[in-house]
């Protein structure tokens, strides 16, 4: 269904109201941090329910809910690495692993930061072709194939402490693919890390830690764009409901993802992505998804 526009920004979520946005917040939170594409679900779920498309601005701003979940779930890692880096710098140990890891994450974030700025006018514009169902469906299937290849041919033996700057940059470049709706930031970075032979749980852990600055930048930038577009008080309150619900469901999603990777590998996500992509393409071509 057609989205809504506020000074050129896609803000269809405002007209959905609190209850529908809360429901979509649960969906967004669960799918944002799993390698199954939150964008795909934000297109297909409202369409199946006959609701208006919440818009790309909703998906972008909702990344702040994912940020809150990642930081809280991995607080021991975040505080340990961050604190260790600060202590190492203050004591002159610039070559310490914590310092190097923080620098690697910062450098690996540069590619998506540059690409995001260059493409922002197209990604969040009303009626953007990049949010088309065919694009989302094809992206889901392509990522399912890549994830399957990584599962089949990679050894999954390396730990996070064995990573190098080159490894971090490879995953950082893979993260750029997340700008294409249907790819998924978690999916692209997890797949990239698996191709480097990281253990599945370690690949997921690095994916989440690498995502902190990118998610923060994207979410805060979208809040600024909504501010510039003069989103009214009701719009902000509707978004706040989505963020609150989404942060809780995103926290649950992290726990589920790690448990699935530990017990079943990534194959459930491969099958799910391929199925969702096929459904979206069929629905778009037959007309029952719009």
mmCIF file of C-alpha atoms in Angstrom:
data_model
loop_
_atom_site.group_PDB
_atom_site.id
_atom_site.type_symbol
_atom_site.label_atom_id
_atom_site.label_comp_id
_atom_site.label_asym_id
_atom_site.label_seq_id
_atom_site.Cartn_x
_atom_site.Cartn_y
_atom_site.Cartn_z
ATOM 1 C CA UNK A 1 0.000 0.000 0.000
ATOM 2 C CA UNK A 2 1.114 3.527 -0.517
ATOM 3 C CA UNK A 3 3.355 5.096 2.062
ATOM 4 C CA UNK A 4 3.162 8.521 3.655
ATOM 5 C CA UNK A 5 5.414 11.506 3.006
ATOM 6 C CA UNK A 6 6.633 14.268 5.292
ATOM 7 C CA UNK A 7 8.674 16.766 3.288
ATOM 8 C CA UNK A 8 10.005 14.001 1.060
ATOM 9 C CA UNK A 9 10.715 11.532 3.904
ATOM 10 C CA UNK A 10 8.828 8.237 3.879
ATOM 11 C CA UNK A 11 6.834 8.322 7.152
ATOM 12 C CA UNK A 12 3.996 5.883 6.589
ATOM 13 C CA UNK A 13 4.313 4.626 10.171
ATOM 14 C CA UNK A 14 2.610 7.730 11.605
ATOM 15 C CA UNK A 15 -0.829 6.907 10.195
ATOM 16 C CA UNK A 16 -0.634 3.312 11.464
ATOM 17 C CA UNK A 17 -1.102 4.384 15.078
ATOM 18 C CA UNK A 18 0.263 2.989 18.322
ATOM 19 C CA UNK A 19 -1.060 -0.589 18.317
ATOM 20 C CA UNK A 20 0.023 -1.408 14.756
ATOM 21 C CA UNK A 21 3.417 0.235 15.213
ATOM 22 C CA UNK A 22 3.914 -1.719 18.447
ATOM 23 C CA UNK A 23 3.201 -4.952 16.551
ATOM 24 C CA UNK A 24 5.586 -3.945 13.766
ATOM 25 C CA UNK A 25 8.119 -2.987 16.432
ATOM 26 C CA UNK A 26 8.097 -6.589 17.620
ATOM 27 C CA UNK A 27 8.602 -7.813 14.041
ATOM 28 C CA UNK A 28 11.326 -5.236 13.361
ATOM 29 C CA UNK A 29 13.139 -6.028 16.596
ATOM 30 C CA UNK A 30 13.097 -9.785 16.013
ATOM 31 C CA UNK A 31 14.258 -9.519 12.394
ATOM 32 C CA UNK A 32 16.712 -6.583 12.618
ATOM 33 C CA UNK A 33 19.425 -8.594 14.333
ATOM 34 C CA UNK A 34 18.777 -11.964 12.733
ATOM 35 C CA UNK A 35 20.177 -12.643 9.235
ATOM 36 C CA UNK A 36 16.706 -12.663 7.650
ATOM 37 C CA UNK A 37 16.193 -9.005 6.609
ATOM 38 C CA UNK A 38 13.987 -6.716 8.652
ATOM 39 C CA UNK A 39 13.207 -4.716 5.491
ATOM 40 C CA UNK A 40 11.719 -7.784 3.826
ATOM 41 C CA UNK A 41 9.456 -8.316 6.814
ATOM 42 C CA UNK A 42 8.524 -4.637 6.997
ATOM 43 C CA UNK A 43 7.335 -4.923 3.403
ATOM 44 C CA UNK A 44 5.596 -8.303 3.514
ATOM 45 C CA UNK A 45 3.923 -8.202 6.973
ATOM 46 C CA UNK A 46 2.019 -4.916 6.451
ATOM 47 C CA UNK A 47 1.065 -6.040 2.934
ATOM 48 C CA UNK A 48 -0.344 -9.339 4.214
ATOM 49 C CA UNK A 49 -2.297 -7.526 6.924
ATOM 50 C CA UNK A 50 -3.576 -4.867 4.544
ATOM 51 C CA UNK A 51 -1.714 -2.113 6.393
ATOM 52 C CA UNK A 52 0.137 0.858 4.990
ATOM 53 C CA UNK A 53 3.877 0.450 4.435
ATOM 54 C CA UNK A 54 5.533 1.957 7.570
ATOM 55 C CA UNK A 55 8.216 3.431 5.341
ATOM 56 C CA UNK A 56 11.991 3.355 5.223
ATOM 57 C CA UNK A 57 12.307 6.092 7.864
ATOM 58 C CA UNK A 58 10.687 3.749 10.407
ATOM 59 C CA UNK A 59 13.131 0.940 9.616
ATOM 60 C CA UNK A 60 16.114 3.291 9.813
ATOM 61 C CA UNK A 61 15.077 4.936 13.087
ATOM 62 C CA UNK A 62 14.222 1.554 14.603
ATOM 63 C CA UNK A 63 17.887 0.622 14.391
ATOM 64 C CA UNK A 64 18.271 2.548 17.648
ATOM 65 C CA UNK A 65 16.161 -0.163 19.287
ATOM 66 C CA UNK A 66 18.609 -2.742 17.943
ATOM 67 C CA UNK A 67 21.490 -0.609 19.238
ATOM 68 C CA UNK A 68 20.049 -0.608 22.759
ATOM 69 C CA UNK A 69 19.614 -4.387 22.617
ATOM 70 C CA UNK A 70 23.152 -5.059 21.346
ATOM 71 C CA UNK A 71 24.822 -2.807 23.920
ATOM 72 C CA UNK A 72 22.803 -4.249 26.801
ATOM 73 C CA UNK A 73 23.227 -7.892 25.721
ATOM 74 C CA UNK A 74 26.956 -7.548 25.010
ATOM 75 C CA UNK A 75 27.634 -5.033 27.762
ATOM 76 C CA UNK A 76 30.460 -7.164 29.184
ATOM 77 C CA UNK A 77 32.177 -7.171 25.776
ATOM 78 C CA UNK A 78 31.477 -3.496 25.076
ATOM 79 C CA UNK A 79 32.620 -2.266 28.487
ATOM 80 C CA UNK A 80 35.549 -4.687 28.603
ATOM 81 C CA UNK A 81 36.937 -3.790 25.183
ATOM 82 C CA UNK A 82 36.179 -0.079 25.533
ATOM 83 C CA UNK A 83 37.581 0.141 29.038
ATOM 84 C CA UNK A 84 40.587 -1.948 28.099
ATOM 85 C CA UNK A 85 41.311 0.318 25.131
ATOM 86 C CA UNK A 86 41.133 3.456 27.290
ATOM 87 C CA UNK A 87 43.412 1.960 29.960
ATOM 88 C CA UNK A 88 45.880 0.784 27.326
ATOM 89 C CA UNK A 89 46.045 4.208 25.669
ATOM 90 C CA UNK A 90 46.497 5.982 29.006
ATOM 91 C CA UNK A 91 49.371 3.651 29.851
ATOM 92 C CA UNK A 92 50.962 4.056 26.425
ATOM 93 C CA UNK A 93 50.242 0.503 25.236
ATOM 94 C CA UNK A 94 48.954 1.520 21.807
ATOM 95 C CA UNK A 95 49.534 -1.942 20.365
ATOM 96 C CA UNK A 96 47.213 -3.680 22.831
ATOM 97 C CA UNK A 97 44.526 -5.908 21.328
ATOM 98 C CA UNK A 98 41.662 -3.820 22.736
ATOM 99 C CA UNK A 99 43.055 -0.668 21.116
ATOM 100 C CA UNK A 100 43.581 -2.422 17.804
ATOM 101 C CA UNK A 101 40.064 -3.898 17.894
ATOM 102 C CA UNK A 102 38.431 -0.506 18.501
ATOM 103 C CA UNK A 103 40.457 1.001 15.644
ATOM 104 C CA UNK A 104 39.519 -1.894 13.370
ATOM 105 C CA UNK A 105 35.820 -1.462 14.105
ATOM 106 C CA UNK A 106 36.088 2.282 13.438
ATOM 107 C CA UNK A 107 37.909 1.739 10.131
ATOM 108 C CA UNK A 108 35.549 -1.070 9.082
ATOM 109 C CA UNK A 109 32.606 1.295 9.613
ATOM 110 C CA UNK A 110 33.951 3.840 7.118
ATOM 111 C CA UNK A 111 32.735 2.010 3.953
ATOM 112 C CA UNK A 112 29.077 1.865 5.015
ATOM 113 C CA UNK A 113 29.226 5.418 6.412
ATOM 114 C CA UNK A 114 30.410 6.765 3.048
ATOM 115 C CA UNK A 115 28.010 4.627 1.005
ATOM 116 C CA UNK A 116 25.115 5.501 3.317
ATOM 117 C CA UNK A 117 25.718 9.227 2.894
ATOM 118 C CA UNK A 118 25.979 8.912 -0.877
ATOM 119 C CA UNK A 119 22.783 6.852 -1.162
ATOM 120 C CA UNK A 120 20.689 8.391 1.628
ATOM 121 C CA UNK A 121 18.591 10.551 -0.689
ATOM 122 C CA UNK A 122 17.526 7.469 -2.642
ATOM 123 C CA UNK A 123 17.210 4.978 0.192
ATOM 124 C CA UNK A 124 14.699 6.933 2.283
ATOM 125 C CA UNK A 125 12.877 8.837 -0.445
ATOM 126 C CA UNK A 126 9.147 8.312 -0.868
ATOM 127 C CA UNK A 127 8.470 5.594 -3.437
ATOM 128 C CA UNK A 128 12.148 4.599 -3.654
ATOM 129 C CA UNK A 129 12.706 1.910 -6.290
ATOM 130 C CA UNK A 130 15.238 0.288 -3.955
ATOM 131 C CA UNK A 131 12.382 -0.672 -1.623
ATOM 132 C CA UNK A 132 10.580 -2.443 -4.448
ATOM 133 C CA UNK A 133 9.391 -5.954 -3.673
ATOM 134 C CA UNK A 134 11.353 -7.519 -6.522
ATOM 135 C CA UNK A 135 14.587 -5.987 -5.198
ATOM 136 C CA UNK A 136 13.848 -7.228 -1.682
ATOM 137 C CA UNK A 137 12.926 -10.719 -2.884
ATOM 138 C CA UNK A 138 15.991 -11.162 -5.084
ATOM 139 C CA UNK A 139 18.254 -9.857 -2.309
ATOM 140 C CA UNK A 140 16.828 -12.416 0.118
ATOM 141 C CA UNK A 141 17.530 -15.283 -2.256
ATOM 142 C CA UNK A 142 21.032 -14.088 -3.190
ATOM 143 C CA UNK A 143 21.979 -13.826 0.482
ATOM 144 C CA UNK A 144 20.519 -17.278 1.154
ATOM 145 C CA UNK A 145 22.821 -18.700 -1.527
ATOM 146 C CA UNK A 146 25.894 -16.885 -0.157
ATOM 147 C CA UNK A 147 25.125 -17.974 3.405
ATOM 148 C CA UNK A 148 24.732 -21.580 2.205
ATOM 149 C CA UNK A 149 28.123 -21.432 0.457
ATOM 150 C CA UNK A 150 29.733 -20.066 3.616
ATOM 151 C CA UNK A 151 28.157 -22.880 5.635
ATOM 152 C CA UNK A 152 29.278 -25.578 3.208
ATOM 153 C CA UNK A 153 32.814 -24.561 2.344
ATOM 154 C CA UNK A 154 34.187 -22.653 5.350
ATOM 155 C CA UNK A 155 35.850 -24.297 8.321
ATOM 156 C CA UNK A 156 34.447 -22.215 11.227
ATOM 157 C CA UNK A 157 37.565 -22.639 13.387
ATOM 158 C CA UNK A 158 38.885 -19.138 14.094
ATOM 159 C CA UNK A 159 38.192 -17.103 17.230
ATOM 160 C CA UNK A 160 37.596 -13.354 17.516
ATOM 161 C CA UNK A 161 41.062 -12.833 19.005
ATOM 162 C CA UNK A 162 42.653 -14.205 15.830
ATOM 163 C CA UNK A 163 41.146 -11.536 13.577
ATOM 164 C CA UNK A 164 43.327 -9.024 11.718
ATOM 165 C CA UNK A 165 42.683 -5.558 10.314
ATOM 166 C CA UNK A 166 42.213 -7.116 6.868
ATOM 167 C CA UNK A 167 39.550 -9.467 8.261
ATOM 168 C CA UNK A 168 37.707 -6.543 9.856
ATOM 169 C CA UNK A 169 37.800 -4.536 6.620
ATOM 170 C CA UNK A 170 36.425 -7.491 4.622
ATOM 171 C CA UNK A 171 33.435 -7.719 6.959
ATOM 172 C CA UNK A 172 33.129 -3.919 6.912
ATOM 173 C CA UNK A 173 32.912 -3.928 3.121
ATOM 174 C CA UNK A 174 30.362 -6.756 3.292
ATOM 175 C CA UNK A 175 28.309 -4.544 5.613
ATOM 176 C CA UNK A 176 27.792 -2.061 2.752
ATOM 177 C CA UNK A 177 25.495 -4.628 1.161
ATOM 178 C CA UNK A 178 23.057 -4.007 4.014
ATOM 179 C CA UNK A 179 22.063 -0.738 2.319
ATOM 180 C CA UNK A 180 20.234 -2.823 -0.285
ATOM 181 C CA UNK A 181 16.811 -3.715 1.162
ATOM 182 C CA UNK A 182 16.496 -7.444 1.645
ATOM 183 C CA UNK A 183 20.201 -8.091 2.245
ATOM 184 C CA UNK A 184 20.194 -7.466 6.037
ATOM 185 C CA UNK A 185 23.102 -5.940 7.956
ATOM 186 C CA UNK A 186 23.300 -8.966 10.215
ATOM 187 C CA UNK A 187 23.111 -11.287 7.221
ATOM 188 C CA UNK A 188 25.847 -9.544 5.239
ATOM 189 C CA UNK A 189 28.297 -9.217 8.139
ATOM 190 C CA UNK A 190 27.636 -12.705 9.498
ATOM 191 C CA UNK A 191 28.163 -14.194 6.036
ATOM 192 C CA UNK A 192 31.333 -12.163 5.528
ATOM 193 C CA UNK A 193 32.706 -13.291 8.882
ATOM 194 C CA UNK A 194 31.874 -16.936 8.148
ATOM 195 C CA UNK A 195 33.802 -16.707 4.859
ATOM 196 C CA UNK A 196 36.821 -15.781 7.016
ATOM 197 C CA UNK A 197 36.459 -19.140 8.788
ATOM 198 C CA UNK A 198 35.294 -17.684 12.103
ATOM 199 C CA UNK A 199 33.318 -19.936 14.417
ATOM 200 C CA UNK A 200 29.606 -19.295 14.023
ATOM 201 C CA UNK A 201 29.106 -17.790 17.476
ATOM 202 C CA UNK A 202 32.269 -15.672 17.084
ATOM 203 C CA UNK A 203 31.113 -14.497 13.660
ATOM 204 C CA UNK A 204 27.790 -13.412 15.169
ATOM 205 C CA UNK A 205 29.547 -11.711 18.067
ATOM 206 C CA UNK A 206 31.781 -9.717 15.709
ATOM 207 C CA UNK A 207 28.782 -8.893 13.527
ATOM 208 C CA UNK A 208 26.996 -7.350 16.504
ATOM 209 C CA UNK A 209 30.043 -5.453 17.804
ATOM 210 C CA UNK A 210 30.900 -4.122 14.341
ATOM 211 C CA UNK A 211 27.303 -3.009 13.911
ATOM 212 C CA UNK A 212 27.279 -0.705 16.959
ATOM 213 C CA UNK A 213 28.729 2.427 15.272
ATOM 214 C CA UNK A 214 26.923 1.801 11.962
ATOM 215 C CA UNK A 215 23.571 1.256 13.650
ATOM 216 C CA UNK A 216 24.087 4.305 15.870
ATOM 217 C CA UNK A 217 25.011 6.529 12.912
ATOM 218 C CA UNK A 218 22.071 5.338 10.797
ATOM 219 C CA UNK A 219 19.530 5.641 13.592
ATOM 220 C CA UNK A 220 20.658 9.063 14.805
ATOM 221 C CA UNK A 221 20.857 10.376 11.251
ATOM 222 C CA UNK A 222 17.277 9.271 10.646
ATOM 223 C CA UNK A 223 16.079 10.981 13.819
ATOM 224 C CA UNK A 224 17.755 14.166 12.571
ATOM 225 C CA UNK A 225 16.084 13.785 9.172
ATOM 226 C CA UNK A 226 12.691 13.349 10.847
ATOM 227 C CA UNK A 227 13.405 16.440 12.950
ATOM 228 C CA UNK A 228 14.249 18.430 9.826
ATOM 229 C CA UNK A 229 11.047 17.165 8.201
ATOM 230 C CA UNK A 230 9.099 18.613 11.161
ATOM 231 C CA UNK A 231 7.563 15.348 12.310
ATOM 232 C CA UNK A 232 4.758 16.292 14.689
ATOM 233 C CA UNK A 233 4.347 15.253 18.327
ATOM 234 C CA UNK A 234 2.048 12.360 17.499
ATOM 235 C CA UNK A 235 4.570 11.034 15.003
ATOM 236 C CA UNK A 236 7.343 11.125 17.611
ATOM 237 C CA UNK A 237 5.164 9.394 20.196
ATOM 238 C CA UNK A 238 4.202 6.650 17.726
ATOM 239 C CA UNK A 239 7.886 6.144 16.884
ATOM 240 C CA UNK A 240 8.772 6.028 20.596
ATOM 241 C CA UNK A 241 6.336 3.148 21.113
ATOM 242 C CA UNK A 242 7.945 1.244 18.262
ATOM 243 C CA UNK A 243 11.435 1.873 19.659
ATOM 244 C CA UNK A 244 10.499 0.689 23.146
ATOM 245 C CA UNK A 245 8.854 -2.519 21.959
ATOM 246 C CA UNK A 246 11.538 -3.097 19.332
ATOM 247 C CA UNK A 247 14.391 -2.890 21.847
ATOM 248 C CA UNK A 248 12.858 -5.672 23.950
ATOM 249 C CA UNK A 249 12.186 -7.953 20.989
ATOM 250 C CA UNK A 250 15.678 -7.264 19.573
ATOM 251 C CA UNK A 251 17.214 -8.395 22.875
ATOM 252 C CA UNK A 252 15.252 -11.643 22.595
ATOM 253 C CA UNK A 253 16.366 -12.002 18.958
ATOM 254 C CA UNK A 254 20.052 -11.936 19.937
ATOM 255 C CA UNK A 255 19.574 -14.751 22.432
ATOM 256 C CA UNK A 256 17.607 -16.795 19.883
ATOM 257 C CA UNK A 257 20.194 -16.266 17.140
ATOM 258 C CA UNK A 258 23.108 -17.378 19.304
ATOM 259 C CA UNK A 259 21.191 -20.440 20.478
ATOM 260 C CA UNK A 260 20.256 -21.393 16.904
ATOM 261 C CA UNK A 261 23.850 -20.987 15.716
ATOM 262 C CA UNK A 262 25.065 -23.130 18.582
ATOM 263 C CA UNK A 263 22.589 -25.949 17.939
ATOM 264 C CA UNK A 264 21.718 -25.886 14.247
ATOM 265 C CA UNK A 265 24.294 -23.745 12.350
ATOM 266 C CA UNK A 266 22.972 -21.193 9.822
ATOM 267 C CA UNK A 267 20.875 -23.584 7.735
ATOM 268 C CA UNK A 268 17.516 -22.549 9.257
ATOM 269 C CA UNK A 269 18.220 -18.987 8.068
ATOM 270 C CA UNK A 270 19.281 -20.168 4.616
ATOM 271 C CA UNK A 271 15.985 -22.024 4.152
ATOM 272 C CA UNK A 272 13.929 -19.205 5.658
ATOM 273 C CA UNK A 273 15.541 -16.500 3.522
ATOM 274 C CA UNK A 274 15.078 -18.523 0.341
ATOM 275 C CA UNK A 275 11.415 -19.145 1.203
ATOM 276 C CA UNK A 276 10.699 -15.498 2.068
ATOM 277 C CA UNK A 277 12.435 -14.294 -1.087
ATOM 278 C CA UNK A 278 10.428 -16.690 -3.242
ATOM 279 C CA UNK A 279 7.158 -15.658 -1.592
ATOM 280 C CA UNK A 280 7.925 -11.961 -2.094
ATOM 281 C CA UNK A 281 8.839 -12.361 -5.768
ATOM 282 C CA UNK A 282 5.771 -14.487 -6.444
ATOM 283 C CA UNK A 283 3.530 -12.121 -4.527
ATOM 284 C CA UNK A 284 4.859 -9.090 -6.379
ATOM 285 C CA UNK A 285 4.552 -10.691 -9.805
ATOM 286 C CA UNK A 286 1.057 -12.072 -9.162
ATOM 287 C CA UNK A 287 -0.211 -8.842 -7.631
ATOM 288 C CA UNK A 288 -1.261 -10.025 -4.164
ATOM 289 C CA UNK A 289 1.670 -8.131 -2.653
ATOM 290 C CA UNK A 290 1.953 -4.439 -3.479
#
